[in-house]
Amino acid sequence: MDRVDGVDPVDQRRDDDGHPFLRVEGLGKRFGGIQAVADVSLDLARGELLGIIGPNGSGKTTLVNLISGFVRPSAGEVRFRGRRIDRMPPHRIVRLGIARTFQMVRPFYELPAYKNMIIPLFSPRVRGLVGGKYGDRDAVALDLLEEVGFERDAFVAYKPAGALPQGYLKRLELAKAMALEPELLILDELFSGLSLAEVASIVPIIEKLRQGGMTLIMIEHRLRELFRIADRVVVLNHGRKIADGPPAAVMEMDAVKSAYLGAAAETAETSDPETEAP
Amino acid sequence: MTERRRERIDRGIKKRSEDVFALASWREMLYLAGPRLLPVALVLFLPPLLSPYWQKVMLSVGVFGLLAVSWDLLAQAGMISLGQALFFGMGAYGAGLLDRYLGMPPFLSLPIAAVLGGLVSTLLLLPVLRLRGIYFSMVTLILPLMLVRVIEATKIFGGTEGLSGLTPWPSVWVEMYLILGALLAALFGFRRMLAADYGLVLKGIRDNDRSVTSAGINIYVYKAQALFIAAAVGGFAGAFMTHVYLFVGMPVFALDYSILPIAAAVVGGPGGLAGATLGAAILVPLSEALRGFGGLRIVFYGVFLVVFIVAVPEGIFSFVRRKYHQFERWVEVD
């Protein structure tokens, strides 16, 4: 990702003073009468790929919204490299180096795909590096889009975003987040709505990002694909963390099975009631 | 059975004049420059040909054109203002006060009142910048109506009497070319601004503010800036009018100044400021031309508004632009 001449902004601030890269402690969010996230704690090391899974409505997206500042927590705290970020507005958190994608992609449909990159490249975090000149900036945008699989020869990047299929829209969303040169990249259901082939073509992009030292959090429903690339998986159910560990181990846990398969699993497998999810 | 549908094709000259080769031919250069030179030519040469009465109408076109441009600018950033009168009134009272209490000449009070009016309006609306859609609009609608009552009740700034006997502009021609020049400057200047990255960020806030926020951009800073620019443009119009009427009073917060700019932008076609300007240039003279109908004037005016909106929903400017760039033909489809 050394598209920009000069100092890599990430390298300049690599010293973490022994603080964990990301630490979430006792995080909770209540919307009226609904406890969306309750007492979630987790640590994330630099370079790790953490998957967050859980049934629908288990609080995955709320957790991401809490970390990225779009929602204020009602309890607990979030520290990014030792610095409390849970009271910061979202744009300040982005400037610290946490970029995210959204589950619902809503690009500027009438603009060509590469023009959609202007706003992230206009971000105070990277504006100085990219330069204001149209030629330079458009070249950076096209390079980024090529990185996420917009075939340059086919001029896909020049098509209006509204004319692109879902797979390309998701890639565009990924490229927009990558344009911010983040240190932590949070992908909210990047694979949802994509075919197996499309997912298979995005996985190498994520693996390449990891090789570059990127730390990632991925929310996914596509467990098979996620487990192939994740180092660690956190399982949420009713807003609580019910499991945390390597993918294979997590899926063997009874609490996870019953959370995913519900009462049917409990009666069918008649597992020990003591270990059921709360 | 075959059906027919209308096909729209870009004119050859449009394609030819899209790149640098347009400079090789007078026709293509004229094609590009014509629509931009036309309003400039009208502003320069039309006023001396008009009777004094229609010259006053031209002034109104300039004032309402500025208010419509200001409205369209705000709309681009996702803020639908129902209270252009707030900006207009702030500028108008600003100029009146600077003239009355500090004895400032009009050429000084005009820019200062525009900036001050812009600042005060922005500060007043700052607390509701987080509101979206109709909630923001309602507050803009209410504020000028409230201010009228405040002035009436507290009797500040001349109370219901207003401030009269203010300094006029040196001549009618200064007056005329000042306001029309300002309108053209605002039209072309802010069109340029909207086409640049800055404008894209504003439109981004309108279409998807979360996406702009997640680029590390503070949307409230941009919204406040857009609000200030629009309010200063409206304030400029107000301050200008103060030195035309030589009077400022409660009517400057009247609903007319809020509603007519919106009608102009909608009839002309919102989006690129040109539509708003064209709308004002049509509606203001139309309203004057209908004076012969006496009491039924507003009825006919309303009928015209409805006809415009129903017949050309995209806006007159968008319609004319489409006809300019494209031709249509009927093709048969199976």
Coordinates of C-alpha atoms in Angstrom, one line a residue:
Chain A
M1 CA 0.0 0.0 0.0
D2 CA 2.9 2.4 -0.5
R3 CA 1.1 4.5 -3.1
V4 CA 2.3 7.7 -1.5
D5 CA 5.8 8.9 -1.6
G6 CA 7.5 9.8 1.7
V7 CA 6.7 8.6 5.2
D8 CA 4.2 6.0 5.8
P9 CA 1.8 7.6 8.4
V10 CA 1.3 4.2 10.1
D11 CA 5.0 3.6 10.7
Q12 CA 5.5 7.0 12.3
R13 CA 3.2 6.0 15.2
R14 CA 3.9 2.3 15.5
D15 CA 5.1 2.6 19.1
D16 CA 2.2 1.5 21.3
D17 CA 3.9 2.0 24.7
G18 CA 2.8 -1.5 25.7
H19 CA -0.9 -0.7 25.4
P20 CA -3.2 -3.2 23.8
F21 CA -4.1 -2.3 20.2
L22 CA -7.8 -2.3 20.9
R23 CA -9.3 -3.0 24.3
V24 CA -13.1 -3.1 24.8
E25 CA -14.1 -3.2 28.5
G26 CA -17.6 -3.8 29.9
L27 CA -19.2 -2.1 26.9
G28 CA -23.0 -1.8 27.0
K29 CA -25.7 0.0 25.1
R30 CA -29.3 0.2 25.9
F31 CA -31.9 1.5 23.4
G32 CA -35.0 2.2 25.5
G33 CA -36.0 -1.1 26.9
I34 CA -33.7 -3.2 24.8
Q35 CA -30.2 -4.1 25.9
A36 CA -28.5 -4.2 22.5
V37 CA -25.0 -4.8 23.9
A38 CA -24.3 -5.9 27.4
D39 CA -20.9 -6.1 29.2
V40 CA -18.8 -7.0 26.3
S41 CA -15.1 -7.1 26.8
L42 CA -12.5 -8.1 24.3
D43 CA -8.8 -7.4 23.3
L44 CA -7.4 -7.2 19.9
A45 CA -3.8 -7.4 19.0
R46 CA -2.2 -5.6 16.0
G47 CA -2.3 -7.7 12.9
E48 CA -5.1 -10.0 14.1
L49 CA -8.2 -10.8 12.2
L50 CA -11.2 -11.0 14.6
G51 CA -14.5 -12.4 13.4
I52 CA -17.7 -11.4 15.2
I53 CA -20.6 -13.7 14.7
G54 CA -24.0 -14.2 16.3
P55 CA -27.6 -14.7 15.3
N56 CA -29.7 -11.8 13.9
G57 CA -30.2 -9.1 16.5
S58 CA -27.4 -10.3 18.7
G59 CA -25.8 -6.8 18.8
K60 CA -22.9 -7.3 16.3
T61 CA -23.6 -4.1 14.3
T62 CA -24.3 -2.2 17.5
L63 CA -20.9 -3.3 18.8
V64 CA -19.2 -2.0 15.6
N65 CA -21.2 1.3 15.9
L66 CA -20.0 1.6 19.5
I67 CA -16.3 1.1 18.6
S68 CA -16.5 3.4 15.6
G69 CA -18.3 6.1 17.6
F70 CA -21.6 6.2 15.6
V71 CA -23.4 5.2 18.8
R72 CA -22.4 6.4 22.3
P73 CA -22.1 3.5 24.8
S74 CA -24.2 3.6 28.0
A75 CA -21.6 1.7 29.9
G76 CA -18.0 0.6 29.6
E77 CA -15.1 2.0 27.6
V78 CA -13.1 1.5 24.4
R79 CA -9.4 2.1 24.2
F80 CA -7.5 2.3 20.9
R81 CA -3.8 2.0 21.5
G82 CA -4.2 3.2 25.1
R83 CA -6.4 6.2 24.2
R84 CA -10.1 6.3 25.2
I85 CA -12.2 6.7 22.1
D86 CA -15.7 5.9 23.4
R87 CA -16.6 9.6 24.0
M88 CA -15.1 10.7 20.7
P89 CA -17.3 11.8 17.7
P90 CA -17.0 9.3 14.8
H91 CA -15.0 11.5 12.5
R92 CA -12.2 11.9 15.1
I93 CA -12.1 8.1 15.6
V94 CA -11.6 7.7 11.8
R95 CA -8.7 10.2 11.9
L96 CA -7.0 8.0 14.6
G97 CA -7.1 5.2 12.1
I98 CA -10.2 3.1 12.5
A99 CA -12.1 2.8 9.2
R100 CA -15.3 0.9 8.7
T101 CA -17.6 -0.2 6.0
F102 CA -21.4 -0.3 6.2
Q103 CA -23.7 -3.3 5.7
M104 CA -26.0 -1.3 3.5
V105 CA -23.9 0.2 0.7
R106 CA -25.2 3.5 -0.5
P107 CA -22.8 5.0 -2.9
F108 CA -23.4 8.1 -5.0
Y109 CA -25.2 6.3 -7.8
E110 CA -24.9 8.9 -10.5
L111 CA -21.2 9.3 -10.1
P112 CA -18.6 7.0 -11.7
A113 CA -17.1 4.5 -9.3
Y114 CA -13.8 6.2 -9.1
K115 CA -15.4 9.6 -8.4
N116 CA -17.0 7.9 -5.4
M117 CA -13.5 7.7 -3.9
I118 CA -13.2 11.5 -3.8
I119 CA -14.8 11.9 -0.4
P120 CA -12.6 9.4 1.5
L121 CA -9.5 10.8 -0.4
F122 CA -10.7 14.2 0.7
S123 CA -10.5 13.0 4.4
P124 CA -8.2 15.1 6.6
R125 CA -6.4 11.8 7.4
V126 CA -5.0 11.3 3.9
R127 CA -5.7 14.6 2.0
G128 CA -2.1 15.8 2.5
L129 CA -0.6 12.6 1.3
V130 CA -2.8 12.2 -1.8
G131 CA -2.4 15.8 -2.9
G132 CA -5.2 18.0 -4.2
K133 CA -4.4 17.7 -7.9
Y134 CA -7.2 16.0 -9.8
G135 CA -4.8 13.8 -11.8
D136 CA -2.9 12.5 -8.8
R137 CA -6.0 11.9 -6.8
D138 CA -7.9 10.2 -9.6
A139 CA -4.9 7.9 -10.1
V140 CA -4.8 7.0 -6.5
A141 CA -8.5 6.2 -6.7
L142 CA -8.1 4.0 -9.7
D143 CA -5.1 2.2 -8.1
L144 CA -7.2 1.5 -5.0
L145 CA -10.1 0.2 -7.1
E146 CA -7.8 -2.0 -9.0
E147 CA -6.5 -3.4 -5.7
V148 CA -10.1 -4.5 -4.8
G149 CA -10.7 -6.1 -8.2
F150 CA -12.0 -3.4 -10.5
E151 CA -10.5 -4.6 -13.8
R152 CA -8.7 -1.6 -15.3
D153 CA -8.9 -2.9 -18.8
A154 CA -12.7 -3.2 -18.7
F155 CA -13.1 0.4 -17.4
V156 CA -15.4 -0.8 -14.7
A157 CA -14.2 2.1 -12.5
Y158 CA -15.6 4.6 -15.0
K159 CA -19.1 3.2 -14.9
P160 CA -21.7 5.0 -12.7
A161 CA -22.0 3.3 -9.3
G162 CA -25.7 2.8 -10.0
A163 CA -24.9 0.5 -12.9
L164 CA -22.6 -1.8 -10.9
P165 CA -23.7 -5.2 -9.5
Q166 CA -23.7 -5.8 -5.8
G167 CA -20.3 -7.5 -5.8
Y168 CA -18.6 -4.3 -7.2
L169 CA -20.5 -2.1 -4.8
K170 CA -19.2 -4.1 -1.9
R171 CA -15.7 -3.8 -3.3
L172 CA -16.2 -0.1 -3.7
E173 CA -17.2 0.1 -0.1
L174 CA -14.0 -1.7 0.9
A175 CA -11.9 0.5 -1.3
K176 CA -13.4 3.6 0.3
A177 CA -12.4 2.3 3.7
M178 CA -8.9 1.3 2.5
A179 CA -8.4 4.8 1.0
L180 CA -8.2 6.1 4.6
E181 CA -5.0 4.2 5.2
P182 CA -6.5 2.7 8.4
E183 CA -4.7 0.8 11.1
L184 CA -7.9 -1.0 12.1
L185 CA -10.4 -1.9 9.4
I186 CA -13.9 -3.0 10.5
L187 CA -15.9 -4.8 7.8
D188 CA -19.7 -5.0 8.6
E189 CA -21.1 -8.0 6.6
L190 CA -18.9 -7.5 3.6
F191 CA -19.9 -10.9 2.2
S192 CA -23.7 -10.6 2.6
G193 CA -25.6 -10.6 -0.6
L194 CA -22.7 -11.9 -2.6
S195 CA -22.4 -15.2 -4.5
L196 CA -19.9 -17.8 -3.5
A197 CA -17.7 -16.8 -6.5
E198 CA -17.8 -13.2 -5.5
V199 CA -16.8 -14.0 -2.0
A200 CA -14.0 -16.2 -3.2
S201 CA -12.7 -13.3 -5.2
I202 CA -12.7 -10.9 -2.3
V203 CA -11.0 -13.2 0.2
P204 CA -7.6 -12.8 -1.4
I205 CA -7.9 -9.0 -1.1
I206 CA -8.4 -9.4 2.6
E207 CA -5.5 -11.8 2.9
K208 CA -3.3 -9.4 1.0
L209 CA -4.3 -6.6 3.5
R210 CA -3.4 -8.9 6.4
Q211 CA 0.0 -9.5 4.8
G212 CA 0.5 -5.8 4.8
G213 CA 0.0 -5.9 8.6
M214 CA -3.7 -4.7 8.7
T215 CA -5.7 -5.4 11.8
L216 CA -9.3 -6.4 10.9
I217 CA -12.6 -7.0 12.6
M218 CA -15.2 -8.8 10.4
I219 CA -18.8 -9.2 11.2
E220 CA -20.1 -12.1 9.2
H221 CA -23.0 -14.5 8.7
R222 CA -21.0 -16.4 6.1
L223 CA -19.3 -18.6 8.7
R224 CA -17.6 -21.0 6.4
E225 CA -15.7 -18.3 4.5
L226 CA -15.0 -16.3 7.7
F227 CA -13.5 -19.3 9.6
R228 CA -11.0 -19.9 6.8
I229 CA -9.4 -16.5 7.3
A230 CA -10.1 -15.5 10.9
D231 CA -7.6 -15.9 13.7
R232 CA -10.2 -15.6 16.4
V233 CA -13.9 -15.5 16.7
V234 CA -16.2 -13.8 19.2
V235 CA -19.7 -15.0 19.4
L236 CA -22.5 -12.6 20.6
N237 CA -26.0 -13.6 21.7
H238 CA -28.6 -11.2 23.0
G239 CA -25.8 -8.6 23.2
R240 CA -23.6 -10.7 25.4
K241 CA -20.3 -12.3 24.5
I242 CA -20.8 -16.1 24.9
A243 CA -17.6 -17.4 23.3
D244 CA -14.1 -16.1 22.3
G245 CA -11.5 -18.3 20.7
P246 CA -10.1 -19.9 17.6
P247 CA -12.9 -20.6 15.0
A248 CA -12.8 -24.4 15.3
A249 CA -12.9 -24.4 19.1
V250 CA -15.7 -21.8 19.3
M251 CA -18.1 -23.8 17.1
E252 CA -17.7 -26.8 19.2
M253 CA -19.0 -25.0 22.3
D254 CA -22.5 -25.9 23.3
A255 CA -23.5 -22.4 24.1
V256 CA -22.7 -21.4 20.5
K257 CA -24.6 -24.3 19.1
S258 CA -27.7 -23.6 21.0
A259 CA -27.5 -19.8 20.3
Y260 CA -27.4 -20.6 16.5
L261 CA -29.7 -23.5 16.4
G262 CA -32.0 -22.5 19.2
A263 CA -34.2 -24.8 21.1
A264 CA -34.2 -27.4 18.4
A265 CA -30.6 -28.1 19.1
E266 CA -31.2 -28.3 22.9
T267 CA -33.9 -31.0 22.6
A268 CA -32.2 -32.8 19.8
E269 CA -28.8 -33.0 21.3
T270 CA -29.9 -32.9 24.9
S271 CA -26.7 -31.3 25.9
D272 CA -25.9 -30.5 29.5
P273 CA -28.3 -27.7 30.6
E274 CA -25.6 -26.2 32.9
T275 CA -23.6 -25.1 29.8
E276 CA -26.5 -23.5 27.9
A277 CA -26.4 -19.9 27.0
P278 CA -27.8 -17.5 29.6
Chain B
M1 CA -48.1 -4.6 -32.8
T2 CA -45.2 -2.2 -32.5
E3 CA -44.9 0.4 -29.9
R4 CA -43.1 3.6 -30.2
R5 CA -40.8 5.2 -27.7
R6 CA -38.9 8.4 -27.7
E7 CA -35.2 8.1 -28.0
R8 CA -32.9 10.9 -26.7
I9 CA -29.5 11.3 -28.4
D10 CA -26.8 13.8 -27.6
R11 CA -26.3 16.3 -30.3
G12 CA -23.1 15.9 -32.3
I13 CA -22.0 19.4 -31.3
K14 CA -22.2 18.5 -27.7
K15 CA -19.9 15.5 -28.1
R16 CA -17.5 17.6 -30.2
S17 CA -17.3 20.4 -27.8
E18 CA -16.7 18.2 -24.8
D19 CA -12.9 18.1 -25.3
V20 CA -10.2 20.6 -26.1
F21 CA -10.8 20.4 -29.8
A22 CA -13.8 22.7 -29.2
L23 CA -11.3 25.5 -29.3
A24 CA -10.7 24.8 -33.0
S25 CA -14.1 26.0 -34.2
W26 CA -16.2 29.1 -33.6
R27 CA -19.4 27.2 -33.7
E28 CA -18.4 24.8 -30.9
M29 CA -17.0 27.6 -28.8
L30 CA -20.2 29.5 -29.2
Y31 CA -22.2 26.4 -28.3
L32 CA -20.2 26.2 -25.0
A33 CA -20.1 29.9 -24.2
G34 CA -23.6 30.9 -25.4
P35 CA -25.6 29.7 -22.4
R36 CA -23.1 31.4 -20.1
L37 CA -22.9 34.6 -22.0
L38 CA -26.7 35.0 -22.5
P39 CA -27.4 35.9 -18.8
V40 CA -24.4 38.2 -18.7
A41 CA -25.5 40.0 -21.9
L42 CA -29.1 40.3 -20.6
V43 CA -27.9 41.8 -17.3
L44 CA -25.6 44.3 -19.2
F45 CA -27.9 45.5 -22.0
L46 CA -31.5 44.9 -20.9
P47 CA -31.8 47.4 -18.0
P48 CA -31.3 50.6 -20.0
L49 CA -34.0 49.5 -22.4
L50 CA -36.6 49.2 -19.7
S51 CA -39.0 51.7 -18.3
P52 CA -38.3 52.8 -14.7
Y53 CA -41.1 50.6 -13.5
W54 CA -39.7 47.5 -15.1
Q55 CA -36.2 48.5 -13.9
K56 CA -37.6 48.2 -10.3
V57 CA -38.8 44.7 -11.3
M58 CA -35.3 43.9 -12.4
L59 CA -34.0 44.8 -9.0
S60 CA -36.6 42.4 -7.5
V61 CA -35.3 39.7 -9.9
G62 CA -31.8 40.3 -8.5
V63 CA -32.9 40.1 -4.9
F64 CA -35.1 37.1 -5.3
G65 CA -32.6 35.5 -7.5
L66 CA -30.0 35.8 -4.8
L67 CA -32.4 34.3 -2.2
A68 CA -33.2 31.4 -4.6
V69 CA -29.5 30.7 -5.1
S70 CA -29.0 30.8 -1.4
W71 CA -31.9 28.3 -1.0
D72 CA -30.6 26.0 -3.6
L73 CA -27.1 26.1 -2.1
L74 CA -28.5 25.0 1.3
A75 CA -30.7 22.3 -0.4
Q76 CA -27.5 20.9 -2.0
A77 CA -26.2 20.3 1.5
G78 CA -29.4 18.6 2.5
M79 CA -30.9 21.5 4.4
I80 CA -34.3 22.6 3.2
S81 CA -34.9 26.1 4.4
L82 CA -38.4 27.4 4.8
G83 CA -37.0 30.6 6.3
Q84 CA -35.0 32.6 3.7
A85 CA -36.7 35.6 5.3
L86 CA -34.4 35.0 8.3
F87 CA -31.3 35.6 6.2
F88 CA -32.9 38.5 4.3
G89 CA -34.1 40.2 7.5
M90 CA -30.8 39.8 9.3
G91 CA -29.0 41.5 6.5
A92 CA -31.7 44.2 6.1
Y93 CA -31.7 45.1 9.8
G94 CA -27.9 44.8 9.9
A95 CA -27.5 47.4 7.1
G96 CA -30.2 49.6 8.7
L97 CA -28.5 49.6 12.1
L98 CA -25.0 50.2 10.7
D99 CA -26.4 53.1 8.7
R100 CA -28.5 54.6 11.5
Y101 CA -26.2 54.2 14.5
L102 CA -22.8 54.2 13.0
G103 CA -23.5 56.4 10.0
M104 CA -21.8 53.9 7.7
P105 CA -22.0 54.5 3.9
P106 CA -24.0 51.9 2.0
F107 CA -20.9 50.4 0.2
L108 CA -19.4 49.6 3.7
S109 CA -22.6 48.6 5.4
L110 CA -23.6 46.2 2.6
P111 CA -20.7 43.7 2.9
I112 CA -20.5 44.0 6.7
A113 CA -24.3 43.5 7.1
A114 CA -24.1 40.5 4.8
V115 CA -21.3 38.9 6.8
L116 CA -22.8 39.8 10.2
G117 CA -26.3 38.7 9.1
G118 CA -24.7 35.4 7.9
L119 CA -23.0 34.9 11.2
V120 CA -26.0 35.7 13.4
S121 CA -28.3 33.4 11.3
T122 CA -25.7 30.6 11.5
L123 CA -25.4 31.0 15.3
L124 CA -29.2 31.0 15.6
L125 CA -29.4 27.7 13.6
L126 CA -26.3 26.1 15.0
P127 CA -28.1 24.3 17.8
V128 CA -30.5 22.6 15.3
L129 CA -27.8 21.7 12.7
R130 CA -28.1 18.1 13.9
L131 CA -31.8 18.0 12.9
R132 CA -32.5 16.5 9.5
G133 CA -35.3 16.9 7.0
I134 CA -38.5 18.5 8.0
Y135 CA -37.4 19.1 11.6
F136 CA -34.7 21.5 10.5
S137 CA -37.1 23.1 8.0
M138 CA -39.7 23.8 10.7
V139 CA -37.2 25.6 12.8
T140 CA -36.1 27.8 9.9
L141 CA -39.8 28.6 9.2
I142 CA -40.5 29.6 12.8
L143 CA -37.4 31.7 13.5
P144 CA -38.2 34.7 11.3
L145 CA -41.8 34.7 12.5
M146 CA -40.6 34.7 16.1
L147 CA -38.1 37.6 15.5
V148 CA -41.0 39.8 14.1
R149 CA -42.8 39.4 17.4
V150 CA -39.6 40.0 19.4
I151 CA -39.1 43.3 17.6
E152 CA -42.8 44.2 18.1
A153 CA -42.9 43.3 21.8
T154 CA -39.5 44.8 22.9
K155 CA -39.7 47.8 20.5
I156 CA -36.0 47.4 19.7
F157 CA -34.6 48.8 16.4
G158 CA -37.5 51.1 15.9
G159 CA -40.1 48.6 16.9
T160 CA -43.2 48.5 14.7
E161 CA -42.1 51.9 13.1
G162 CA -38.8 50.5 11.8
L163 CA -35.9 52.7 10.8
S164 CA -36.5 55.1 8.0
G165 CA -34.6 57.9 6.3
L166 CA -31.6 55.7 5.5
T167 CA -28.9 56.5 3.0
P168 CA -29.8 55.7 -0.7
W169 CA -27.4 54.3 -3.3
P170 CA -25.6 57.0 -5.4
S171 CA -27.7 56.3 -8.5
V172 CA -30.2 53.9 -10.0
W173 CA -27.6 52.5 -12.2
V174 CA -25.2 51.7 -9.4
E175 CA -28.2 50.0 -7.7
M176 CA -29.1 48.0 -10.8
Y177 CA -25.7 46.7 -11.7
L178 CA -24.7 46.1 -8.1
I179 CA -27.5 43.6 -7.5
L180 CA -27.5 42.0 -10.9
G181 CA -23.7 41.7 -10.8
A182 CA -23.9 40.1 -7.4
L183 CA -26.5 37.7 -8.7
L184 CA -24.2 36.7 -11.6
A185 CA -21.2 36.4 -9.3
A186 CA -23.1 34.2 -6.9
L187 CA -24.5 32.1 -9.7
F188 CA -21.2 31.4 -11.5
G189 CA -19.0 31.4 -8.3
F190 CA -21.1 29.0 -6.3
R191 CA -21.7 26.8 -9.4
R192 CA -18.0 26.4 -9.5
M193 CA -17.8 25.7 -5.8
L194 CA -20.4 23.0 -6.1
A195 CA -18.6 21.3 -9.0
A196 CA -15.4 21.1 -7.0
D197 CA -14.6 18.6 -4.2
Y198 CA -16.1 21.0 -1.6
G199 CA -19.4 20.8 -3.4
L200 CA -19.2 17.0 -3.6
V201 CA -18.7 16.8 0.1
L202 CA -21.9 18.9 0.6
K203 CA -23.9 16.7 -1.8
G204 CA -22.4 13.7 0.0
I205 CA -23.8 15.0 3.3
R206 CA -27.2 15.3 1.6
D207 CA -27.2 11.8 0.1
N208 CA -25.4 9.8 2.8
D209 CA -24.0 11.7 5.8
R210 CA -22.7 8.5 7.5
S211 CA -20.5 7.8 4.5
V212 CA -19.0 11.3 4.8
T213 CA -18.6 11.0 8.5
S214 CA -16.8 7.7 8.1
A215 CA -14.3 9.4 5.9
G216 CA -13.2 11.4 9.0
I217 CA -15.0 14.5 7.8
N218 CA -16.9 16.5 10.4
I219 CA -20.2 17.0 8.6
Y220 CA -21.3 19.7 11.1
V221 CA -18.4 21.9 10.1
Y222 CA -19.4 21.7 6.5
K223 CA -23.1 22.2 7.2
A224 CA -22.3 25.3 9.3
Q225 CA -20.1 26.6 6.5
A226 CA -22.8 26.0 3.9
L227 CA -25.3 27.7 6.2
F228 CA -23.1 30.7 6.6
I229 CA -22.5 31.1 2.9
A230 CA -26.2 30.8 2.1
A231 CA -27.2 33.1 5.0
A232 CA -24.6 35.7 3.9
V233 CA -26.0 35.6 0.3
G234 CA -29.5 36.1 1.7
G235 CA -28.2 38.8 4.0
F236 CA -26.6 40.6 1.1
A237 CA -29.9 40.8 -0.7
G238 CA -31.6 42.1 2.5
A239 CA -28.9 44.7 3.1
F240 CA -29.1 45.9 -0.5
M241 CA -32.9 46.3 -0.3
T242 CA -32.6 48.4 2.9
H243 CA -30.7 51.0 0.9
V244 CA -33.2 50.9 -1.9
Y245 CA -36.3 51.3 0.3
L246 CA -34.4 53.7 2.6
F247 CA -36.3 51.9 5.3
V248 CA -36.1 48.7 7.3
G249 CA -38.9 47.3 9.4
M250 CA -40.7 44.1 10.4
P251 CA -41.9 43.3 6.8
V252 CA -38.3 42.1 6.0
F253 CA -39.1 39.0 7.9
A254 CA -42.3 38.4 5.9
L255 CA -43.2 35.0 4.5
D256 CA -42.8 36.2 0.9
Y257 CA -39.1 36.2 1.2
S258 CA -39.2 32.6 2.4
I259 CA -41.7 31.2 -0.1
L260 CA -41.0 32.9 -3.4
P261 CA -37.3 31.8 -3.5
I262 CA -38.5 28.2 -3.0
A263 CA -41.1 28.5 -5.8
A264 CA -38.4 30.0 -8.1
A265 CA -36.0 27.2 -7.4
V266 CA -38.7 24.5 -7.9
V267 CA -40.1 26.1 -11.1
G268 CA -36.6 26.7 -12.5
G269 CA -35.2 23.3 -11.5
P270 CA -33.3 22.9 -8.2
G271 CA -29.8 21.5 -8.2
G272 CA -27.4 23.7 -10.1
L273 CA -28.3 27.3 -9.0
A274 CA -29.0 28.2 -12.7
G275 CA -32.5 26.9 -12.4
A276 CA -33.1 28.9 -9.3
T277 CA -31.9 32.1 -11.0
L278 CA -34.0 31.4 -14.1
G279 CA -37.0 30.7 -11.9
A280 CA -36.7 34.0 -10.2
A281 CA -36.2 35.7 -13.6
I282 CA -39.5 34.2 -14.7
L283 CA -41.7 34.4 -11.6
V284 CA -40.9 37.9 -10.4
P285 CA -41.8 39.6 -13.8
L286 CA -44.8 37.2 -14.1
S287 CA -46.1 38.4 -10.8
E288 CA -45.8 42.0 -12.0
A289 CA -47.4 41.3 -15.4
L290 CA -50.4 39.8 -13.6
R291 CA -51.2 43.0 -11.7
G292 CA -53.8 43.9 -14.4
F293 CA -56.0 41.2 -12.9
G294 CA -56.3 43.1 -9.6
G295 CA -57.7 40.9 -6.9
L296 CA -57.5 37.7 -9.0
R297 CA -53.7 38.2 -9.4
I298 CA -52.7 35.6 -6.9
V299 CA -55.1 33.1 -8.3
F300 CA -53.6 33.4 -11.8
Y301 CA -50.2 33.4 -10.3
G302 CA -51.0 30.2 -8.5
V303 CA -52.4 28.7 -11.7
F304 CA -49.1 29.5 -13.5
L305 CA -47.1 27.9 -10.7
V306 CA -49.2 24.7 -10.9
V307 CA -48.9 24.6 -14.7
F308 CA -45.1 25.0 -14.6
I309 CA -44.8 22.3 -11.9
V310 CA -47.1 19.8 -13.6
A311 CA -46.0 20.4 -17.2
V312 CA -42.2 20.6 -16.5
P313 CA -41.6 18.8 -13.2
E314 CA -37.9 18.6 -13.9
G315 CA -37.7 22.4 -13.9
I316 CA -37.6 24.8 -16.7
F317 CA -33.8 25.1 -16.7
S318 CA -33.3 21.3 -16.8
F319 CA -35.9 21.1 -19.6
V320 CA -34.2 23.8 -21.7
R321 CA -30.8 22.3 -21.0
R322 CA -31.9 18.9 -22.2
K323 CA -33.4 20.3 -25.4
Y324 CA -30.1 22.2 -26.0
H325 CA -27.9 19.2 -25.6
Q326 CA -30.1 16.4 -27.0
F327 CA -32.5 15.8 -29.8
E328 CA -35.4 13.3 -29.6
R329 CA -36.8 11.0 -32.2
W330 CA -39.5 8.3 -32.2
V331 CA -38.2 4.8 -32.6
E332 CA -40.3 1.6 -33.0
V333 CA -39.8 -1.1 -30.4
D334 CA -41.1 -4.6 -30.7

